[in-house]
Tab-separated table of N, CA and C in Angstrom:
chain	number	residue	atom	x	y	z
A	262	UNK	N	-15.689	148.332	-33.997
A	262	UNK	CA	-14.747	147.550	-34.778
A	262	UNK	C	-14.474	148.299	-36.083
A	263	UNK	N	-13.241	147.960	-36.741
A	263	UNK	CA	-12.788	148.829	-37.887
A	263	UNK	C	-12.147	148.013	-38.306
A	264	UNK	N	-12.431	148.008	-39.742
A	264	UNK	CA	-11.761	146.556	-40.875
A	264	UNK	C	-11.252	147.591	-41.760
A	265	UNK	N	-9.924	147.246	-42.137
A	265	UNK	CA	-9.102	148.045	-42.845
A	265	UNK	C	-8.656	146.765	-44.061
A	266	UNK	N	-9.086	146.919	-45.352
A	266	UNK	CA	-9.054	146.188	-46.403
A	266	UNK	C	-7.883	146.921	-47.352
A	267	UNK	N	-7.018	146.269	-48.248
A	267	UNK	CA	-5.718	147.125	-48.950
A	267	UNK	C	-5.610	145.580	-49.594
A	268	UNK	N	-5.262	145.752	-51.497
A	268	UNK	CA	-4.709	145.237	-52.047
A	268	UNK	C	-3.534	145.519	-52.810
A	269	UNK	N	-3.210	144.714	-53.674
A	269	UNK	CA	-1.419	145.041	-54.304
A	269	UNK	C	-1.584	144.275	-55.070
A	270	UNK	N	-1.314	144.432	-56.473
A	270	UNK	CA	-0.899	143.790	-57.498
A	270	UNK	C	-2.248	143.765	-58.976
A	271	UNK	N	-2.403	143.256	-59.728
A	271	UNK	CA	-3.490	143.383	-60.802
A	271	UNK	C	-4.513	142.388	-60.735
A	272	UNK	N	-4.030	140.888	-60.022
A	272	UNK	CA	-5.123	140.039	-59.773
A	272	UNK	C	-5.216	139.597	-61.743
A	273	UNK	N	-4.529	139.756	-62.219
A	273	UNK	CA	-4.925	139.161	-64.149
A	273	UNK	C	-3.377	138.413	-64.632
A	274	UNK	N	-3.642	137.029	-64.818
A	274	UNK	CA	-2.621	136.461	-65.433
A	274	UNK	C	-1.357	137.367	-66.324
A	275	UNK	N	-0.435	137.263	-66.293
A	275	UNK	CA	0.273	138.391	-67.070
A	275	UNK	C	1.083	137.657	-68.288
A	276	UNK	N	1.226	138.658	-69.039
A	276	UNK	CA	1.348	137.931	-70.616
A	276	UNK	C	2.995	137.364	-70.815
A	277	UNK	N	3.667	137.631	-70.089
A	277	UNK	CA	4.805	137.307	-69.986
A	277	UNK	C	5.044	136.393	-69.086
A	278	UNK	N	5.917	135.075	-69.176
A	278	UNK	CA	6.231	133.611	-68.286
A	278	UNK	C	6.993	134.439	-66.822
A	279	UNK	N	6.345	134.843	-65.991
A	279	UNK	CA	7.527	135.428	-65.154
A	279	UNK	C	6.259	135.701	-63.509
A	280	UNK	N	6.905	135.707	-62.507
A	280	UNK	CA	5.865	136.009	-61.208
A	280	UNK	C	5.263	136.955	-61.273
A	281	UNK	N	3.896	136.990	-60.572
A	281	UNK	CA	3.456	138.316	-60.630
A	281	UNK	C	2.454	138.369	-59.363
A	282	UNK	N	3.272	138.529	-58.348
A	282	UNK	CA	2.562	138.050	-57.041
A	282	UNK	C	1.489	138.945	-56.647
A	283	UNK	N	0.425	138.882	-56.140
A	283	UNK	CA	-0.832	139.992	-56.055
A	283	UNK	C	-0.898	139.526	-53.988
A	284	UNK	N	-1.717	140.561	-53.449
A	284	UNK	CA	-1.849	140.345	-52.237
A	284	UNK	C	-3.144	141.080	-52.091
A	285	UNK	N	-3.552	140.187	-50.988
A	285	UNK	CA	-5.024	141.312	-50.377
A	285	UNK	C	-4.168	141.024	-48.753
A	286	UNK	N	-4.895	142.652	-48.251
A	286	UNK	CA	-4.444	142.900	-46.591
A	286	UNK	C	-5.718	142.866	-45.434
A	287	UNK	N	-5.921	142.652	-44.884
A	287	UNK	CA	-7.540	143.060	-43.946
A	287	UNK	C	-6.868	143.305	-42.563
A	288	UNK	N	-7.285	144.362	-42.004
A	288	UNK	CA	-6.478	144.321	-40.536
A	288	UNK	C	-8.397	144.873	-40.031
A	289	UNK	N	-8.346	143.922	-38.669
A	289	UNK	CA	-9.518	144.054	-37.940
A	289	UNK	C	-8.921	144.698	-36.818
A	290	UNK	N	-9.413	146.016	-36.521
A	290	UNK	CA	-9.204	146.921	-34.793
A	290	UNK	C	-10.237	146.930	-34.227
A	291	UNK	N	-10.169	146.383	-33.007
A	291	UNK	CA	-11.520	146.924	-32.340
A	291	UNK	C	-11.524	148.386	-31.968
A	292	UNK	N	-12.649	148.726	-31.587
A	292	UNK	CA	-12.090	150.499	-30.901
A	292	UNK	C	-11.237	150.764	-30.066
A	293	UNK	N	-11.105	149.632	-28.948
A	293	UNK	CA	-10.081	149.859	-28.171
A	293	UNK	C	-8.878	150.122	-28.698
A	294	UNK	N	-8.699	149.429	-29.269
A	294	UNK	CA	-6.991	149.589	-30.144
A	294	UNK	C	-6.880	150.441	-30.604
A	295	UNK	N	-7.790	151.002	-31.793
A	295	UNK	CA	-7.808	151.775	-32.861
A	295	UNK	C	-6.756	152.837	-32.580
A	296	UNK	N	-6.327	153.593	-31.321
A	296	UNK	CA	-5.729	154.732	-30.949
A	296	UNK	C	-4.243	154.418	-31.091
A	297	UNK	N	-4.403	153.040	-30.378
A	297	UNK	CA	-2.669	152.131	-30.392
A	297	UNK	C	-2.357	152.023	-31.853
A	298	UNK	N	-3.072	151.773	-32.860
A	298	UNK	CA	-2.700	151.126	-34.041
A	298	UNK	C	-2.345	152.391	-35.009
A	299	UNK	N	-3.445	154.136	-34.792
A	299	UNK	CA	-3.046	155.355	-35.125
A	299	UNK	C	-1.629	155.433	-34.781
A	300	UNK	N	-1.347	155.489	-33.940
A	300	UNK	CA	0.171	155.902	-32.850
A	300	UNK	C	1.323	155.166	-33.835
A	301	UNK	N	1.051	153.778	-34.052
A	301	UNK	CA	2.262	153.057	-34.998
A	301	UNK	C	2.079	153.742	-36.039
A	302	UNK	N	0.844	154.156	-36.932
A	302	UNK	CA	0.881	154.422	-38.158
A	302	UNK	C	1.783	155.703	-37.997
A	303	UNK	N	1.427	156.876	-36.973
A	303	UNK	CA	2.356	157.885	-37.405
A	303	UNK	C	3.686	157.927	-36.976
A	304	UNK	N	3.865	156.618	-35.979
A	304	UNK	CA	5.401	156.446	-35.913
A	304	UNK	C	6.522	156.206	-37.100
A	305	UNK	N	5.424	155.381	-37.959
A	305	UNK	CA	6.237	154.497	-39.037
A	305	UNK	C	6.604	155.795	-40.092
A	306	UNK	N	5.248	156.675	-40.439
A	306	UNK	CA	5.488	157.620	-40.980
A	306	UNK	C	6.768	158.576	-40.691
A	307	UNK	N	6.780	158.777	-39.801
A	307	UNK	CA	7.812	159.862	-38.892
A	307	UNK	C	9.329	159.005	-39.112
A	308	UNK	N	9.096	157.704	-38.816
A	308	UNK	CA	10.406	157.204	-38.857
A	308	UNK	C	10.926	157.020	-40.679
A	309	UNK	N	10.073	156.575	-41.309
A	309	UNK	CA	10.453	155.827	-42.990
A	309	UNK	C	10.150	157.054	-43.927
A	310	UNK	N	9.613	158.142	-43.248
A	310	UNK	CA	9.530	159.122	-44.539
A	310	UNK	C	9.083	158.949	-45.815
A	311	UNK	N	7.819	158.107	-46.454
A	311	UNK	CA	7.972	157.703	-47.690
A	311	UNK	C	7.533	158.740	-48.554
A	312	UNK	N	8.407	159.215	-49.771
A	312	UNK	CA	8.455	159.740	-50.389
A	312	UNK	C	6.848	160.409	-50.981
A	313	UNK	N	5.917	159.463	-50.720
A	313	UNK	CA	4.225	160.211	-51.788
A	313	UNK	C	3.753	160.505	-50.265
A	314	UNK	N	4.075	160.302	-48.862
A	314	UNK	CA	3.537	160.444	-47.730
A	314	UNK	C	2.665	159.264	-47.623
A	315	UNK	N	2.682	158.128	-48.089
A	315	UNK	CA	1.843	156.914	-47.687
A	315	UNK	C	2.894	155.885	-48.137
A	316	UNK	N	2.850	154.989	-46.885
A	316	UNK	CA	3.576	154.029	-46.850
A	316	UNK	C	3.121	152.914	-47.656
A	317	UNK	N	3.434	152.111	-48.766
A	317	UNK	CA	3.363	151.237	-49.819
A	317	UNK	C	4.081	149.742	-48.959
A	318	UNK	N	3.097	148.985	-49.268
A	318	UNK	CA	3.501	147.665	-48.552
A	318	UNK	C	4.661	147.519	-49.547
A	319	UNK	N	4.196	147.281	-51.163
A	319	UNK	CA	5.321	146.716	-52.076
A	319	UNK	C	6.735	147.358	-51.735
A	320	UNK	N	6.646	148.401	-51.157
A	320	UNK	CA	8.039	148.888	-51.082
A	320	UNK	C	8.886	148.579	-49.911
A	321	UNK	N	8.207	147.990	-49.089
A	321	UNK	CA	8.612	147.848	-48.158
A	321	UNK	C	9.859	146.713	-47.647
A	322	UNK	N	10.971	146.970	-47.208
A	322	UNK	CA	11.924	146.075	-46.846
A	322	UNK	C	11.220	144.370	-45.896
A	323	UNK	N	12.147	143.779	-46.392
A	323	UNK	CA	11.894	142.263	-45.215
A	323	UNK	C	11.663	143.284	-43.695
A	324	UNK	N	12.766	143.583	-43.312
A	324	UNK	CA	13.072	144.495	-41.569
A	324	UNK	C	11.772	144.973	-41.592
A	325	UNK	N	10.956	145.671	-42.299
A	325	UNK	CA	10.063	146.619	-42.091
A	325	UNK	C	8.702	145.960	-42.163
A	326	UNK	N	8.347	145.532	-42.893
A	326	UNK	CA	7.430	143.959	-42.973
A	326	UNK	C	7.350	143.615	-41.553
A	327	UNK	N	8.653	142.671	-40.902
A	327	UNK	CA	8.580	142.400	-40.070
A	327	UNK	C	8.396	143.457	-38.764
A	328	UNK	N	8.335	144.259	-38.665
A	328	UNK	CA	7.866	145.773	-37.979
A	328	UNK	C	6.909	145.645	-37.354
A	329	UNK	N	6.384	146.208	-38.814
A	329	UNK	CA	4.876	146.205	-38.655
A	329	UNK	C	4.093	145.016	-38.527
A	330	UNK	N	4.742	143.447	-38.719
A	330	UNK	CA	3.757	142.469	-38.531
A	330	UNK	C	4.043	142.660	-37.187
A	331	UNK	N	5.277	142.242	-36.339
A	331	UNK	CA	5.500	142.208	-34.578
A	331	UNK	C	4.834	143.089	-34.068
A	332	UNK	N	5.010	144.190	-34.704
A	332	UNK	CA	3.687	145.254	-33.726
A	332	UNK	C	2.514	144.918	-33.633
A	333	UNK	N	1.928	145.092	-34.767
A	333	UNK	CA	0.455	144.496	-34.684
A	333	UNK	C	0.054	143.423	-34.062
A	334	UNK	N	1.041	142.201	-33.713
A	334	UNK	CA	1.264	141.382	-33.051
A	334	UNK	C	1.277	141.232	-31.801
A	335	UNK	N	1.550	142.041	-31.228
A	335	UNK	CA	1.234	142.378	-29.927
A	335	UNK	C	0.277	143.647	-29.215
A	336	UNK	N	-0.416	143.436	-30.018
A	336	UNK	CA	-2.216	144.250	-30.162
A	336	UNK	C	-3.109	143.401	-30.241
A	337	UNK	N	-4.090	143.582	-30.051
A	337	UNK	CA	-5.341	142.788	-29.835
A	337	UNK	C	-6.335	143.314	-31.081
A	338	UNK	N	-5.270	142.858	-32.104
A	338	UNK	CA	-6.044	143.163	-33.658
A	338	UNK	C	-5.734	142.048	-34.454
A	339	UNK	N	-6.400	141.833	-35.522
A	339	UNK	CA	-6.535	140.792	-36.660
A	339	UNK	C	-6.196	141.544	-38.004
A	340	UNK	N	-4.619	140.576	-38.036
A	340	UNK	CA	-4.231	140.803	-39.406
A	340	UNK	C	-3.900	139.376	-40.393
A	341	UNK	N	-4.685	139.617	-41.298
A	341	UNK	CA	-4.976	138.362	-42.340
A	341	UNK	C	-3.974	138.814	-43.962
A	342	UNK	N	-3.296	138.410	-44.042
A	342	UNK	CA	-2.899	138.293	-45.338
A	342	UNK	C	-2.554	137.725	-46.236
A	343	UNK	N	-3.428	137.534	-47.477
A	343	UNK	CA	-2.976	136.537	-48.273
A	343	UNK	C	-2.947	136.973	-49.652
A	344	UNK	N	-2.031	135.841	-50.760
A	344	UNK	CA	-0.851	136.351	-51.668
A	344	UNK	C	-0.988	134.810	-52.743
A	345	UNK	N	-1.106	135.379	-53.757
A	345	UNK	CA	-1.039	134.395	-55.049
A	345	UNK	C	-0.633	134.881	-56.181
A	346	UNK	N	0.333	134.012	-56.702
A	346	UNK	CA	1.397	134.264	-58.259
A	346	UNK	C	0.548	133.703	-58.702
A	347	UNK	N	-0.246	135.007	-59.700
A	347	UNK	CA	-0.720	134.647	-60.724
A	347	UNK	C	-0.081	134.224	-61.842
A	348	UNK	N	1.186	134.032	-61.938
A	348	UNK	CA	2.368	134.100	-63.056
A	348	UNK	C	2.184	131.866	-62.805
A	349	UNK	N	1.226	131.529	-61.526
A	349	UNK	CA	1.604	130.314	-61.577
A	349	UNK	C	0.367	129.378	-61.288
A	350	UNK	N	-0.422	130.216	-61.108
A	350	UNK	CA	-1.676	129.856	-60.946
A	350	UNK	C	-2.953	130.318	-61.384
């Protein structure tokens, strides 16, 4: 099994009245997968080109989001993600 953990954002109230949405990612592969889930990663690469060579969730379009959630989606992996405005909470 392979747990792949990734956050986004500062997690600290911000001093200005405005959103400031933070996220944590966890994707669980078992080994079986692990090869299937390599294969998307360098597809996505190959296809989106991102500019530092690592794909950035924040940057990522709605279309592309949805991508990569449907894929993973039809793998026999666990993806958990969750997201709080600290700007509101």
């Amino acid at each position: 099994m392979y747990i792949f953990i990734d956050e986004s954002g500062s997690f600290v109230p911000p001093t200005a009245d405005k959103p400031s949405v933070c996220c944590v990612a966890t994707l669980a592969v078992p080994d079986s997968c692990l090869g299937a889930v390599e294969a998307l990663h360098k597809r996505l690469l190959a296809d989106w080109r991102p500019a530092e060579g690592e794909i950035k969730g924040a940057r990522l379009t709605e279309r592309q989001c949805d991508r990569v959630i449907t894929t993973l989606g039809n793998l026999d992996v666990l993806l958990c993600l969750v997201a709080i405005d600290m700007g509101l909470h």
